[in-house]
C-alpha atoms as a printed R data frame, in Angstrom:
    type eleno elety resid chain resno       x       y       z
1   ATOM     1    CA   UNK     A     1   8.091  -6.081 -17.476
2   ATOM     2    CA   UNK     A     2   5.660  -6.903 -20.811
3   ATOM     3    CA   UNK     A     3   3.009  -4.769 -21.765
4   ATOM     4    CA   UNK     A     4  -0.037  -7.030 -23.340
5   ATOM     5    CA   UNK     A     5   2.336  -9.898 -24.368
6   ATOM     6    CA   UNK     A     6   1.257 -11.356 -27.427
7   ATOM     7    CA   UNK     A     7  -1.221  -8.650 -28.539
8   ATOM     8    CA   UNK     A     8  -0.622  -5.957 -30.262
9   ATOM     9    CA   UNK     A     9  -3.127  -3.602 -29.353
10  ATOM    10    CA   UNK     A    10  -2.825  -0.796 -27.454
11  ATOM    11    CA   UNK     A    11  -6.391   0.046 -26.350
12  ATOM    12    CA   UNK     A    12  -6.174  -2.286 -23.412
13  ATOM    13    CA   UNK     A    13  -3.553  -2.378 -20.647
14  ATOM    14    CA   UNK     A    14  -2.668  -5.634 -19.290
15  ATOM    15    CA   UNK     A    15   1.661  -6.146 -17.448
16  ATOM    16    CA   UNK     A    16   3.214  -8.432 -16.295
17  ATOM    17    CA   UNK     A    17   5.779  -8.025 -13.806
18  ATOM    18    CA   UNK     A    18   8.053 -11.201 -13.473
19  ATOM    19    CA   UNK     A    19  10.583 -12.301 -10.725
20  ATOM    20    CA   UNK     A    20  12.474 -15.268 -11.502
21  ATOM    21    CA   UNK     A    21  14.550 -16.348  -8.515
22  ATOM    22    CA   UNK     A    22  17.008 -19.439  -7.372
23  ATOM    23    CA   UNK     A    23  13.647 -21.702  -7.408
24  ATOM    24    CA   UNK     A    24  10.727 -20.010  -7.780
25  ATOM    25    CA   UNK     A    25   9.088 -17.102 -10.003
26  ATOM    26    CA   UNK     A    26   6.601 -14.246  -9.057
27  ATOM    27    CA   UNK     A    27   4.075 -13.059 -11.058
28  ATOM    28    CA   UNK     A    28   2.414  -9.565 -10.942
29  ATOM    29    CA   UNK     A    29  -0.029  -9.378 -13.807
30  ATOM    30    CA   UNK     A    30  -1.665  -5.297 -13.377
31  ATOM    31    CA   UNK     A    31  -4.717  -4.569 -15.674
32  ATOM    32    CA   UNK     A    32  -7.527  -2.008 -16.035
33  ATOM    33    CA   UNK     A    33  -9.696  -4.532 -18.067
34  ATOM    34    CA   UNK     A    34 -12.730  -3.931 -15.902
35  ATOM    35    CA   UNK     A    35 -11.579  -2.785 -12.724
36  ATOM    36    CA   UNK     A    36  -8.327  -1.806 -11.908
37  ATOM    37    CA   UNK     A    37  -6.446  -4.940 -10.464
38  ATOM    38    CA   UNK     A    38  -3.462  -6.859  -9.993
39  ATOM    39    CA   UNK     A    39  -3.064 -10.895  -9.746
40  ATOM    40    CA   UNK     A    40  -0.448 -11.893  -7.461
41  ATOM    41    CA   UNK     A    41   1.108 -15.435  -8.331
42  ATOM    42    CA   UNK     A    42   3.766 -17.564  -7.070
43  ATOM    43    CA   UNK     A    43   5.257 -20.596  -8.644
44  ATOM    44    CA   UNK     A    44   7.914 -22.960  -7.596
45  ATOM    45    CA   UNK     A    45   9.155 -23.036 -11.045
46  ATOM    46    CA   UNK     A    46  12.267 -21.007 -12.537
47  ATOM    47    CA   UNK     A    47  10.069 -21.823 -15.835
48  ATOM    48    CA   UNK     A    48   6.686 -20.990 -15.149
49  ATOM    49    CA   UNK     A    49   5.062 -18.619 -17.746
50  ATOM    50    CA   UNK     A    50   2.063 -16.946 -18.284
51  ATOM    51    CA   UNK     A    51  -0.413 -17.518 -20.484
52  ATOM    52    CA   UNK     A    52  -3.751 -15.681 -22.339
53  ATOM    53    CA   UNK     A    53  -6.330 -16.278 -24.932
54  ATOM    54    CA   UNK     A    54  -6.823 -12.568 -25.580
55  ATOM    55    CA   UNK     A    55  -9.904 -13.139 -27.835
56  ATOM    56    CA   UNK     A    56 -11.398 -14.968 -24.202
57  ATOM    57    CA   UNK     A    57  -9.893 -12.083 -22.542
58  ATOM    58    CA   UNK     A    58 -12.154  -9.270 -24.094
59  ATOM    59    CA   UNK     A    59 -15.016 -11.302 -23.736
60  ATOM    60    CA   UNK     A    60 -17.958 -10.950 -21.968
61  ATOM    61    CA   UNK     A    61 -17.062 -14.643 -20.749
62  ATOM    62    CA   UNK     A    62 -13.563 -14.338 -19.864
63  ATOM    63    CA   UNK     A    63 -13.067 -17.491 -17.277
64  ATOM    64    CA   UNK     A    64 -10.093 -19.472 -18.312
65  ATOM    65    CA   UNK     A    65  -8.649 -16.744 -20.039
66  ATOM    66    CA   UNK     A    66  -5.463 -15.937 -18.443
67  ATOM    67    CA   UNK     A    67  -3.218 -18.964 -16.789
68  ATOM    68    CA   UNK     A    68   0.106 -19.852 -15.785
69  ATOM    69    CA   UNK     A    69   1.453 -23.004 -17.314
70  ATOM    70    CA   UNK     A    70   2.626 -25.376 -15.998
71  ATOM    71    CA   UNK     A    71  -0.755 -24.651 -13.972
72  ATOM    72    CA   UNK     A    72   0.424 -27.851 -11.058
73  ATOM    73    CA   UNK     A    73   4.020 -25.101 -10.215
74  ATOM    74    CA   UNK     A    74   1.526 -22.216  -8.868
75  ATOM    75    CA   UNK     A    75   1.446 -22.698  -5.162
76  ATOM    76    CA   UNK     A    76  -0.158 -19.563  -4.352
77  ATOM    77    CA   UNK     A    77  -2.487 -17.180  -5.678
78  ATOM    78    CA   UNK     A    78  -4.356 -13.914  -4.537
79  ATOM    79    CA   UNK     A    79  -6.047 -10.571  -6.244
80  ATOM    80    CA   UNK     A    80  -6.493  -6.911  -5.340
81  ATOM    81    CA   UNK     A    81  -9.169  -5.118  -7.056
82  ATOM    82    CA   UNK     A    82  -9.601  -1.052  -6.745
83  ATOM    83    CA   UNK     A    83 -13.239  -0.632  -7.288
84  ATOM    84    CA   UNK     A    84 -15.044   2.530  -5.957
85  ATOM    85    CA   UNK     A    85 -13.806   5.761  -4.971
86  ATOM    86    CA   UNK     A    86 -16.197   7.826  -2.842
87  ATOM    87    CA   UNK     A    87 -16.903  10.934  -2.095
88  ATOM    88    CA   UNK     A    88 -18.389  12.282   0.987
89  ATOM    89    CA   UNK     A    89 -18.711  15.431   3.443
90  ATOM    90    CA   UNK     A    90 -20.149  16.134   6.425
91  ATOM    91    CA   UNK     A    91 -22.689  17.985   7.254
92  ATOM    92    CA   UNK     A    92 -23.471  20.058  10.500
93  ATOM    93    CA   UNK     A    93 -25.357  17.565  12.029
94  ATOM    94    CA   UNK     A    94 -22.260  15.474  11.941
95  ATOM    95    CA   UNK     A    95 -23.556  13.128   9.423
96  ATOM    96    CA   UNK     A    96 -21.779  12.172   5.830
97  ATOM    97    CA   UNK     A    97 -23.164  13.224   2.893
98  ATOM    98    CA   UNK     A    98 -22.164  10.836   0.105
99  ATOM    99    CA   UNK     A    99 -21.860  12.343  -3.423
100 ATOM   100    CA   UNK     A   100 -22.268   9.400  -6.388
101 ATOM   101    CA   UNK     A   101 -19.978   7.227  -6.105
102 ATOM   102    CA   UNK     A   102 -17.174   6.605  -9.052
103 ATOM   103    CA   UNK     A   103 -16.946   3.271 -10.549
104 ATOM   104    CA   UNK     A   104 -13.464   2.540 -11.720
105 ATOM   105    CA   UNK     A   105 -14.894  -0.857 -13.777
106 ATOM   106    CA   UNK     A   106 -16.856   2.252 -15.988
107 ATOM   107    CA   UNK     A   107 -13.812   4.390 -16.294
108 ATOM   108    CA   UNK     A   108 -11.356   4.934 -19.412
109 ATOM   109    CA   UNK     A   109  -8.046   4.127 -19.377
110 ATOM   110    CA   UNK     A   110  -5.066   5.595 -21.360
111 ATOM   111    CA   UNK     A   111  -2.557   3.009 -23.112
112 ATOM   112    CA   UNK     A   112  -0.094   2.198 -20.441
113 ATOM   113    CA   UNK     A   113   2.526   2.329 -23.660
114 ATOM   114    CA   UNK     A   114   3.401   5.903 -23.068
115 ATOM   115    CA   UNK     A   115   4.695   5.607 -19.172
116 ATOM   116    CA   UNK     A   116   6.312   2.625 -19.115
117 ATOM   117    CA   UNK     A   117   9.819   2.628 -17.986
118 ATOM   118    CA   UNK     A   118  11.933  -0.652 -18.413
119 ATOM   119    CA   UNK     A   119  15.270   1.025 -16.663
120 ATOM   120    CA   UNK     A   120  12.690   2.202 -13.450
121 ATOM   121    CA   UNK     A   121  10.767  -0.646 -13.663
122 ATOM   122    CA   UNK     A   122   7.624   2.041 -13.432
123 ATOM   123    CA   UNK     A   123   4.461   2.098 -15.308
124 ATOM   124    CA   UNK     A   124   0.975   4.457 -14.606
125 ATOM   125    CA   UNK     A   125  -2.706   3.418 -15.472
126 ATOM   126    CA   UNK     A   126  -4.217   7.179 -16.190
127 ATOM   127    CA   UNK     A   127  -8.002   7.299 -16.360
128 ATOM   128    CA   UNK     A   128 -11.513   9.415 -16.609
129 ATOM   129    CA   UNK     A   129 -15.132   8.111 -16.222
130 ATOM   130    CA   UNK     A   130 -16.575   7.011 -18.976
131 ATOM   131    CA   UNK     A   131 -19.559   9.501 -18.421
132 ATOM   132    CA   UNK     A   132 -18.724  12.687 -16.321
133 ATOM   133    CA   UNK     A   133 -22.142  14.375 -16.026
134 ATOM   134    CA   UNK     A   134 -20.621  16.618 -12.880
135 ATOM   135    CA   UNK     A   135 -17.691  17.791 -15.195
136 ATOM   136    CA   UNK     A   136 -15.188  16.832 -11.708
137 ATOM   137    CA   UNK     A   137 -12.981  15.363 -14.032
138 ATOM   138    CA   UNK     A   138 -12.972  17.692 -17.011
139 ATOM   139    CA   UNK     A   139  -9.340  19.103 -15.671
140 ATOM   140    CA   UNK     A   140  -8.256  16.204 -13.798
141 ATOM   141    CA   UNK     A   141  -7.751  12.456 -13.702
142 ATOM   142    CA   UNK     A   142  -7.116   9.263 -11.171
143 ATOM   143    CA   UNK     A   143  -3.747   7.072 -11.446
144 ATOM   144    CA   UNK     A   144  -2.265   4.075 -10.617
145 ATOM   145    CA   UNK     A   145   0.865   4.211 -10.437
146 ATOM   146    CA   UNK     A   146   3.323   0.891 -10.155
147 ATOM   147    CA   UNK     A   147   6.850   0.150  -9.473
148 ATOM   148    CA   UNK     A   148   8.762  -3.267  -8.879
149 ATOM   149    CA   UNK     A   149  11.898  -3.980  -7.013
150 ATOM   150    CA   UNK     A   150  14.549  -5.206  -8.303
151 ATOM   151    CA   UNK     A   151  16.021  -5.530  -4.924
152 ATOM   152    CA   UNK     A   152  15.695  -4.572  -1.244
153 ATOM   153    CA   UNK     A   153  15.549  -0.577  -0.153
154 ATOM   154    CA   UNK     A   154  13.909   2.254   1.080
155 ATOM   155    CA   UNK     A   155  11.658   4.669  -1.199
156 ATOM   156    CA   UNK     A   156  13.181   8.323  -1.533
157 ATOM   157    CA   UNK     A   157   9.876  10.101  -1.709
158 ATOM   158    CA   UNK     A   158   7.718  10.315   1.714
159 ATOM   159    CA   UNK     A   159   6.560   8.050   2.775
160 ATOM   160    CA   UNK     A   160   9.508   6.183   2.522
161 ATOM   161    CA   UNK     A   161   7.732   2.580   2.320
162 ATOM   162    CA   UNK     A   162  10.950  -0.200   3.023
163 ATOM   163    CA   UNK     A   163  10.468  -2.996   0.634
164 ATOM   164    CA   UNK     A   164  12.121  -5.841  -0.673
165 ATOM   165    CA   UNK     A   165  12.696  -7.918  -4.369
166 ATOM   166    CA   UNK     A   166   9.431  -9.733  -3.555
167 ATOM   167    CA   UNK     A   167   7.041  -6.814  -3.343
168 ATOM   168    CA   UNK     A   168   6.017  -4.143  -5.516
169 ATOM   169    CA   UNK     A   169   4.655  -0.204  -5.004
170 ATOM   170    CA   UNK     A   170   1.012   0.918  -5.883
171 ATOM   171    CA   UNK     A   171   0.161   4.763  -6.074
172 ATOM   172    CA   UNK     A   172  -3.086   5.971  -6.155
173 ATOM   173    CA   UNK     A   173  -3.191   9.874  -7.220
174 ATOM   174    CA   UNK     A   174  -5.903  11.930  -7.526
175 ATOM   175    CA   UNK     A   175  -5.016  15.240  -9.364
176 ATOM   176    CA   UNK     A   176  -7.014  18.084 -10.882
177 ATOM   177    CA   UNK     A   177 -10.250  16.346 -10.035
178 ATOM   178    CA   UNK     A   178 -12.889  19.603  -9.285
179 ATOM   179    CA   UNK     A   179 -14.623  18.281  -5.710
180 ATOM   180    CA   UNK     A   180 -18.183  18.204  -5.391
181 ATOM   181    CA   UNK     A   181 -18.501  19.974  -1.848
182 ATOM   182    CA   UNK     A   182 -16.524  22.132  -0.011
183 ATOM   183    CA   UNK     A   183 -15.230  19.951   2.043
184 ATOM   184    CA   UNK     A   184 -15.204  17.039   0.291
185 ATOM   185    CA   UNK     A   185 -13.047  13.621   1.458
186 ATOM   186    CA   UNK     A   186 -12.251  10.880  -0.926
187 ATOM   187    CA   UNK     A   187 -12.051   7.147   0.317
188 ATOM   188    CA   UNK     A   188 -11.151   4.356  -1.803
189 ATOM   189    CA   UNK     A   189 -12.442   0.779  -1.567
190 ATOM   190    CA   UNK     A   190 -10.003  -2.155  -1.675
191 ATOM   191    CA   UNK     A   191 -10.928  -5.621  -2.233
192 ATOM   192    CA   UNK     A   192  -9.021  -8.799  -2.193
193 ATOM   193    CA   UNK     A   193  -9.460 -12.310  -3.319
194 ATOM   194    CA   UNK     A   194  -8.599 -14.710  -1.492
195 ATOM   195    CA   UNK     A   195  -8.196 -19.237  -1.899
196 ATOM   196    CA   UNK     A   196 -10.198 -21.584   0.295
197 ATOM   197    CA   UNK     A   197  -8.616 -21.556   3.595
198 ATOM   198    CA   UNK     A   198  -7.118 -17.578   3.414
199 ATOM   199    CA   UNK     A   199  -8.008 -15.022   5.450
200 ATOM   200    CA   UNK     A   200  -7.206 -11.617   5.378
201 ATOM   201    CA   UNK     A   201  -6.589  -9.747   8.983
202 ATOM   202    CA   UNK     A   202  -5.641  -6.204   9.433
203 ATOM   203    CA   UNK     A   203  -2.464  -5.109  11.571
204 ATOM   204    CA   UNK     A   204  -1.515  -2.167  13.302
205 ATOM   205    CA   UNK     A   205   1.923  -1.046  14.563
206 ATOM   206    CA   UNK     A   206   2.970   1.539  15.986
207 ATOM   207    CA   UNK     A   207   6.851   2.581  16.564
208 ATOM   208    CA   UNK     A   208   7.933   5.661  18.192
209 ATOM   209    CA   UNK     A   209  10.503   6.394  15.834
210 ATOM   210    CA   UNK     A   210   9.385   8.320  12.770
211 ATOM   211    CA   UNK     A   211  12.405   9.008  11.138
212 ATOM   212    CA   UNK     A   212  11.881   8.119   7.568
213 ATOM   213    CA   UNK     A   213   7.814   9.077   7.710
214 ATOM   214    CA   UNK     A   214   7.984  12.304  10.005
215 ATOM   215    CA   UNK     A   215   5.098  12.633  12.628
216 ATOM   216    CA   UNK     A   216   3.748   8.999  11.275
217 ATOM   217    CA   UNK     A   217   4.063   6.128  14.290
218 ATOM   218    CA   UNK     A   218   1.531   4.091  12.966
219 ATOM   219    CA   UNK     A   219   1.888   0.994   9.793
220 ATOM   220    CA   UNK     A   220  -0.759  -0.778   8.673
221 ATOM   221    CA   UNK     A   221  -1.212  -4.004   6.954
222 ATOM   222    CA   UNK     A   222  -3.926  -6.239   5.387
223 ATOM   223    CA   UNK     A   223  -2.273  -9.760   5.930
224 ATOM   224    CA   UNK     A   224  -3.667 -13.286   3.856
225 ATOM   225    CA   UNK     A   225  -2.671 -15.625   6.622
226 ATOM   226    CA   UNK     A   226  -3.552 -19.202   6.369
227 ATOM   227    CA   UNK     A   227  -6.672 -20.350   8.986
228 ATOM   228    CA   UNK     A   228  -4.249 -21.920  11.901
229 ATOM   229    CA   UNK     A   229  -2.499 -17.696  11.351
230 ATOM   230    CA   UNK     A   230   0.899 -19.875  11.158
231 ATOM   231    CA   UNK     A   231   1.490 -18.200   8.128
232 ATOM   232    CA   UNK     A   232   1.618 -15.026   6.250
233 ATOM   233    CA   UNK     A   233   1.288 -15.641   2.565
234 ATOM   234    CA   UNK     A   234   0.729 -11.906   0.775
235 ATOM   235    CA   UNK     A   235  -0.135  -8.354   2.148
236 ATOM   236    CA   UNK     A   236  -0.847  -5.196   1.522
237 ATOM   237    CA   UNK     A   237   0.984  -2.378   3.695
238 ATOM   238    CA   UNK     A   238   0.948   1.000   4.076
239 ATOM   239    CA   UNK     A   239   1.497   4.257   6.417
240 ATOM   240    CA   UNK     A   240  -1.268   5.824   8.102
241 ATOM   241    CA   UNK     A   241  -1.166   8.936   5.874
242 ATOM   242    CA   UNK     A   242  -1.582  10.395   2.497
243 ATOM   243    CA   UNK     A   243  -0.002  13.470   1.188
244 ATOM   244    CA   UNK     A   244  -0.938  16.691  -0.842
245 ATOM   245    CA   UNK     A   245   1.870  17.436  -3.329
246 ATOM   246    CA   UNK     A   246   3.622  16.137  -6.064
247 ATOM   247    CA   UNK     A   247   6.662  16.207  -3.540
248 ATOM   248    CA   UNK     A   248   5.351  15.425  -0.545
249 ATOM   249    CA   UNK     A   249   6.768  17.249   2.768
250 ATOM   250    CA   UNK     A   250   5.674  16.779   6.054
251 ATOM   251    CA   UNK     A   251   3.095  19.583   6.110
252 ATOM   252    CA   UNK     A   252   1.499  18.080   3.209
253 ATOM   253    CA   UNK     A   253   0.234  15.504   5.033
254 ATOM   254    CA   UNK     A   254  -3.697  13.876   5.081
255 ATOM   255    CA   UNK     A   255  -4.814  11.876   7.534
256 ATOM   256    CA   UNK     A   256  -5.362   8.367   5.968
257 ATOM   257    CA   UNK     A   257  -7.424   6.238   8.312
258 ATOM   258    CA   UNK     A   258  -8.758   2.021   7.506
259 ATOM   259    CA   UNK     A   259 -12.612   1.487   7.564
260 ATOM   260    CA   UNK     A   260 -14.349  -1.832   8.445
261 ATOM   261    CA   UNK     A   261 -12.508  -5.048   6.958
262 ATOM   262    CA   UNK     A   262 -15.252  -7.136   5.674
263 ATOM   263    CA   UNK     A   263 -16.658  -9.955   3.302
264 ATOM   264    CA   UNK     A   264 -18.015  -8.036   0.684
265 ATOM   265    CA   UNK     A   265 -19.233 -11.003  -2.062
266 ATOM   266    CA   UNK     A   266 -21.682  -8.424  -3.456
267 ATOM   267    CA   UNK     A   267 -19.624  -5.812  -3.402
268 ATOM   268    CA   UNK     A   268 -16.714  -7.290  -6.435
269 ATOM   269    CA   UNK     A   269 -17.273  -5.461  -9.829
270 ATOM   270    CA   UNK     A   270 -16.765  -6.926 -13.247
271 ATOM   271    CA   UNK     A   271 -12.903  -7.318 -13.069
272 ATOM   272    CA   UNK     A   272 -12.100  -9.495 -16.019
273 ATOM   273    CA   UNK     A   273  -8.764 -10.073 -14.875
274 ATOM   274    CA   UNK     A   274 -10.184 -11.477 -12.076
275 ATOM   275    CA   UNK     A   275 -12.499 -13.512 -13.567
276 ATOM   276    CA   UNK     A   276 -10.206 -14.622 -16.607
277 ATOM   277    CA   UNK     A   277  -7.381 -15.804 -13.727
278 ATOM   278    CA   UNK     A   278 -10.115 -17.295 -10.961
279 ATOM   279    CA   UNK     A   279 -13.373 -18.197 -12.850
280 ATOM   280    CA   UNK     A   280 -16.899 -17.527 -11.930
281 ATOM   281    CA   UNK     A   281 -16.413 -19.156  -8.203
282 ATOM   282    CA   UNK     A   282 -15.064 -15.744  -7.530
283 ATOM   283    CA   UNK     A   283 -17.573 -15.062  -4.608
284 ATOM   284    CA   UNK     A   284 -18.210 -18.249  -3.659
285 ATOM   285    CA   UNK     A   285 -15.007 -21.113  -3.735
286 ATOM   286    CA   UNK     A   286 -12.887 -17.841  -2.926
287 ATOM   287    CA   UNK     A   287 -13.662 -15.356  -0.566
288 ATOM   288    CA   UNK     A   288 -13.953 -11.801  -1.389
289 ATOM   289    CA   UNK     A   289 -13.165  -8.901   1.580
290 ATOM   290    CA   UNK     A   290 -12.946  -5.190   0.976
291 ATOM   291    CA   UNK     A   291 -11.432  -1.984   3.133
292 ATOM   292    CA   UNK     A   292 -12.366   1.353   2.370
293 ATOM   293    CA   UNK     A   293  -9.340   3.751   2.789
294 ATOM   294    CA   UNK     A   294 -10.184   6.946   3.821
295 ATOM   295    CA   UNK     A   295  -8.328  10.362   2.752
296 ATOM   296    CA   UNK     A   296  -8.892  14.030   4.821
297 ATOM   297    CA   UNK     A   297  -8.359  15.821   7.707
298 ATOM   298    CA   UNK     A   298 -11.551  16.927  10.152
299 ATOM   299    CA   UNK     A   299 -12.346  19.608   7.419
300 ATOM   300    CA   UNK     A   300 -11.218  18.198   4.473
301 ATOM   301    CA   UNK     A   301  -9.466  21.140   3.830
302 ATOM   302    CA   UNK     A   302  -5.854  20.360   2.008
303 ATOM   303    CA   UNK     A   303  -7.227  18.810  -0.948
304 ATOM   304    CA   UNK     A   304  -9.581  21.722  -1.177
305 ATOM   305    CA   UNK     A   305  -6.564  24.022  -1.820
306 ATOM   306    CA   UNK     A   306  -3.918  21.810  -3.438
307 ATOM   307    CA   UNK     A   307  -6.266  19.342  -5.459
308 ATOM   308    CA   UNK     A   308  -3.943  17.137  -5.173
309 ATOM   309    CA   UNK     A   309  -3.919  13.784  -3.333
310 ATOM   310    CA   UNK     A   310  -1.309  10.403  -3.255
311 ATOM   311    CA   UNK     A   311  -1.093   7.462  -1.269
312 ATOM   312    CA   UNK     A   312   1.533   4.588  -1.602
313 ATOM   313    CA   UNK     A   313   0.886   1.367  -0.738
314 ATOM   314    CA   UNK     A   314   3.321  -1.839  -0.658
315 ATOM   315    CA   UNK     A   315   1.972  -5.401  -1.579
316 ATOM   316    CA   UNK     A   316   4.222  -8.637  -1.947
317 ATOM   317    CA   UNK     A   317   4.387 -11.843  -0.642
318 ATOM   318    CA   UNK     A   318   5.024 -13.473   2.534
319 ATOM   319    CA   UNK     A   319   5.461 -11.112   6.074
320 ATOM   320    CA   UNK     A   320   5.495  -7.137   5.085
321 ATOM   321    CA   UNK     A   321   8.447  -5.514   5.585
322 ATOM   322    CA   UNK     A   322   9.437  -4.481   9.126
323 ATOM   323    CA   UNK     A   323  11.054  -1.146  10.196
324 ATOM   324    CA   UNK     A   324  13.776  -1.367  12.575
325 ATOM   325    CA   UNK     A   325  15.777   1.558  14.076
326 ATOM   326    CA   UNK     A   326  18.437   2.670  11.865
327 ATOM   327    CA   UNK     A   327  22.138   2.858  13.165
328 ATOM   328    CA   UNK     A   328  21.557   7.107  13.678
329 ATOM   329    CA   UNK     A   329  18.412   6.239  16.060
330 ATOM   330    CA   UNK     A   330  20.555   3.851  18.044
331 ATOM   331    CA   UNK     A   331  23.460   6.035  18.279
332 ATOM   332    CA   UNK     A   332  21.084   9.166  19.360
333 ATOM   333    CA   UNK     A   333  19.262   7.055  21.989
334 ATOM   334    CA   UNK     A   334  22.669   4.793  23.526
335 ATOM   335    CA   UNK     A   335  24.188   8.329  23.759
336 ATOM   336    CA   UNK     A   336  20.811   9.963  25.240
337 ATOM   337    CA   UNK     A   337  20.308   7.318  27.587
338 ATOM   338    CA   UNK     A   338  24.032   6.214  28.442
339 ATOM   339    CA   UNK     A   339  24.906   9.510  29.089
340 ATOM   340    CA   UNK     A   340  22.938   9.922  32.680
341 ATOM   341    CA   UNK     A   341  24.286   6.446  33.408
342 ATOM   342    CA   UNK     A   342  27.822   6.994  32.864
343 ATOM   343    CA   UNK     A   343  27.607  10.592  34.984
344 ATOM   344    CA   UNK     A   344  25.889   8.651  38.025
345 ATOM   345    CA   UNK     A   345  28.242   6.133  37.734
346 ATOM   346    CA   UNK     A   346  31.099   8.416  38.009
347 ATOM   347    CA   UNK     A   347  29.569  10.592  40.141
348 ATOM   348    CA   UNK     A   348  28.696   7.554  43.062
349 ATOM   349    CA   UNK     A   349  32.288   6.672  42.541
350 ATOM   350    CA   UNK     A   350  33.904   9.889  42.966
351 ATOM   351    CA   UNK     A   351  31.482  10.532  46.313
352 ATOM   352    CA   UNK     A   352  32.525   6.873  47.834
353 ATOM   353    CA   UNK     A   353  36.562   7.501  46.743
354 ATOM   354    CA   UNK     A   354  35.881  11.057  48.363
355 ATOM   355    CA   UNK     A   355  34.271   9.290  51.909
356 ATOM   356    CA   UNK     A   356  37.052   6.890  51.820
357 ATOM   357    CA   UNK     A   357  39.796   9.384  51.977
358 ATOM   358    CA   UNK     A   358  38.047  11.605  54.409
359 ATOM   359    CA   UNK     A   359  38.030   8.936  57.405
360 ATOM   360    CA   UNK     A   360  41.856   7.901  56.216
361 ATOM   361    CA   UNK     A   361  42.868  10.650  58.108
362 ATOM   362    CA   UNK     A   362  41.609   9.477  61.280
363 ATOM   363    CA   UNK     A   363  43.310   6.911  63.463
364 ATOM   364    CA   UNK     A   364  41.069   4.495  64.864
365 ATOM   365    CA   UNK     A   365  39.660   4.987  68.489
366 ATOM   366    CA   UNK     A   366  40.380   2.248  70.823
């Protein structure tokens, strides 16, 4: 992990996250130059390294500006911008009132110096809007928070996300942050960039077994699959809830529910990450798609009392992660289900040994 390589400033936040396996290297380059975003790159070079013109950078023409050379190893290449968070209620007549809407290209970000954690591989983008006019944020503040893997696992913390070397962890946290109705509901808007030929689909699954995310049956992913869908090449995964505490339990659960995958062109901030990586055909050689991620329960009410809200979210590349029941579950459901079996099994022998010995007694009749 490198914060800004090769500048020595501290008033922007630009890492780089780097993977180097057998043949290949992964690239995870997280900035809040604009909006929040992170480019996801992979290379089929051990070698590969990236590259930036920081003067280009903190431009107001940044295209070009951030590369990885040798530019022909890069064999993939995708973005995921956070670039609204909304605010809405609803009012009697069932319909949602929308409060102004936060624009996290116009908010202020604290150097990323202070959290980063070589030995956790963990680092947290803290920032306020630029302009605060409600005074929501005057105790409070909106994170990212990222880890990378060094390996394969299971988080500790609910919701337990299973992940592997090639992904990393997002958390978005809102804490402190005075709400603007009484029963407000945040949502936060996700877009991704995507090469010719990409398209992003969103999956559902649903498992009956809950044990690492208790009362949770239901993952969701946004998948870049290549047009014939013979292919997953990144994604972006998550459960279908958010949580209420610093250390999440079960009760502290929010309902977390997807809105409306769409191309949303108009919709991209200035993200000069973005722009520095892809150029200006953002919008029109790639395609742009956002999600809005909803956060609340039918009244809204446990951010309300906690003021406190955190969803995780799991992004890599290739097919997301897959939960499979763990060697407990089988053991609880072979003896839960052999059980009856065994009994009636026993039980049909025992009657037929129990007929047979009956009629033994009996001579035959002639």
């Amino acid at each position: 992990m490198q914060l800004n390589p090769g500048w020595n400033s501290s008033s922007v936040n630009l890492l780089h996250v780097q993977a180097v396996g057998p043949g290949d290297t992964l690239h995870y380059i997280w900035s809040s130059i604009g909006a929040p975003a992170v480019l996801l790159v992979a290379t089929e070079s051990v070698s590969s390294v990236l590259r930036i013109n920081w003067t280009q950078l903190l431009s107001p023409t940044p295209a070009g500006a951030v590369w990885i050379d040798p530019p022909s190893s890069v064999i993939y290449s995708t973005a995921i911008v956070f670039t609204k968070v909304f605010e809405y209620s609803k009012a009697q007549t069932l319909e949602e009132l929308f409060y102004p809407t936060y624009d996290l290209s116009d908010f202020s970000w604290a150097s990323a110096s202070r959290t980063l954690n070589h030995t956790a591989l963990t680092a947290e983008f803290l920032g306020v809007p630029a302009a605060d006019p409600s005074g929501s944020f005057s105790n409070g503040s909106l994170a990212f928070r990222v880890t990378a893997y060094e390996d394969s696992g299971r988080d500790g913390p609910l919701p337990s996300l299973l992940h592997t070397a090639n992904s990393s962890k997002v958390e978005f946290v809102l804490a402190g942050v005075a709400p603007r109705g009484n029963s407000s509901r945040f949502a936060l808007e996700v877009a991704t960039v995507e090469e010719p030929g990409v398209a992003q689909r969103l999956r559902s699954e649903r498992s009956i077994d809950d044990e690492y995310t208790p009362t949770i049956f239901e993952t969701l992913s946004l998948v870049a699959e290549s047009q014939n869908g013979s292919s997953a090449l990144s994604f972006l995964q998550w459960k279908a809830t958010a949580y209420g505490s610093r250390s999440p339990r079960r009760e502290d659960s929010i309902q977390c529910r997807p809105r409306g995958l769409q191309a949303a062109n108009w919709t991209l901030p200035e993200s000069s990450i973005v722009r520095a990586f892809f150029g200006e055909g953002v919008g029109s050689t790639y395609t742009v798609s956002a999600i809005n991620i909803s956060f609340g329960g039918e009244e809204g009410r446990v951010y309300q009392e906690k003021r406190y809200l955190s969803w995780s979210a799991l992004l890599g590349f290739g097919q997301p992660p897959k939960d499979t029941f763990s060697p407990l579950v089988i053991s609880i459901m072979a003896v839960a289900l052999g059980t009856p079996t065994v009994m009636l099994l026993v039980g049909s022998c025992l009657v037929l040994f129990a007929q047979r010995k009956r009629y033994s007694e009996y001579e035959p009749i002639n």
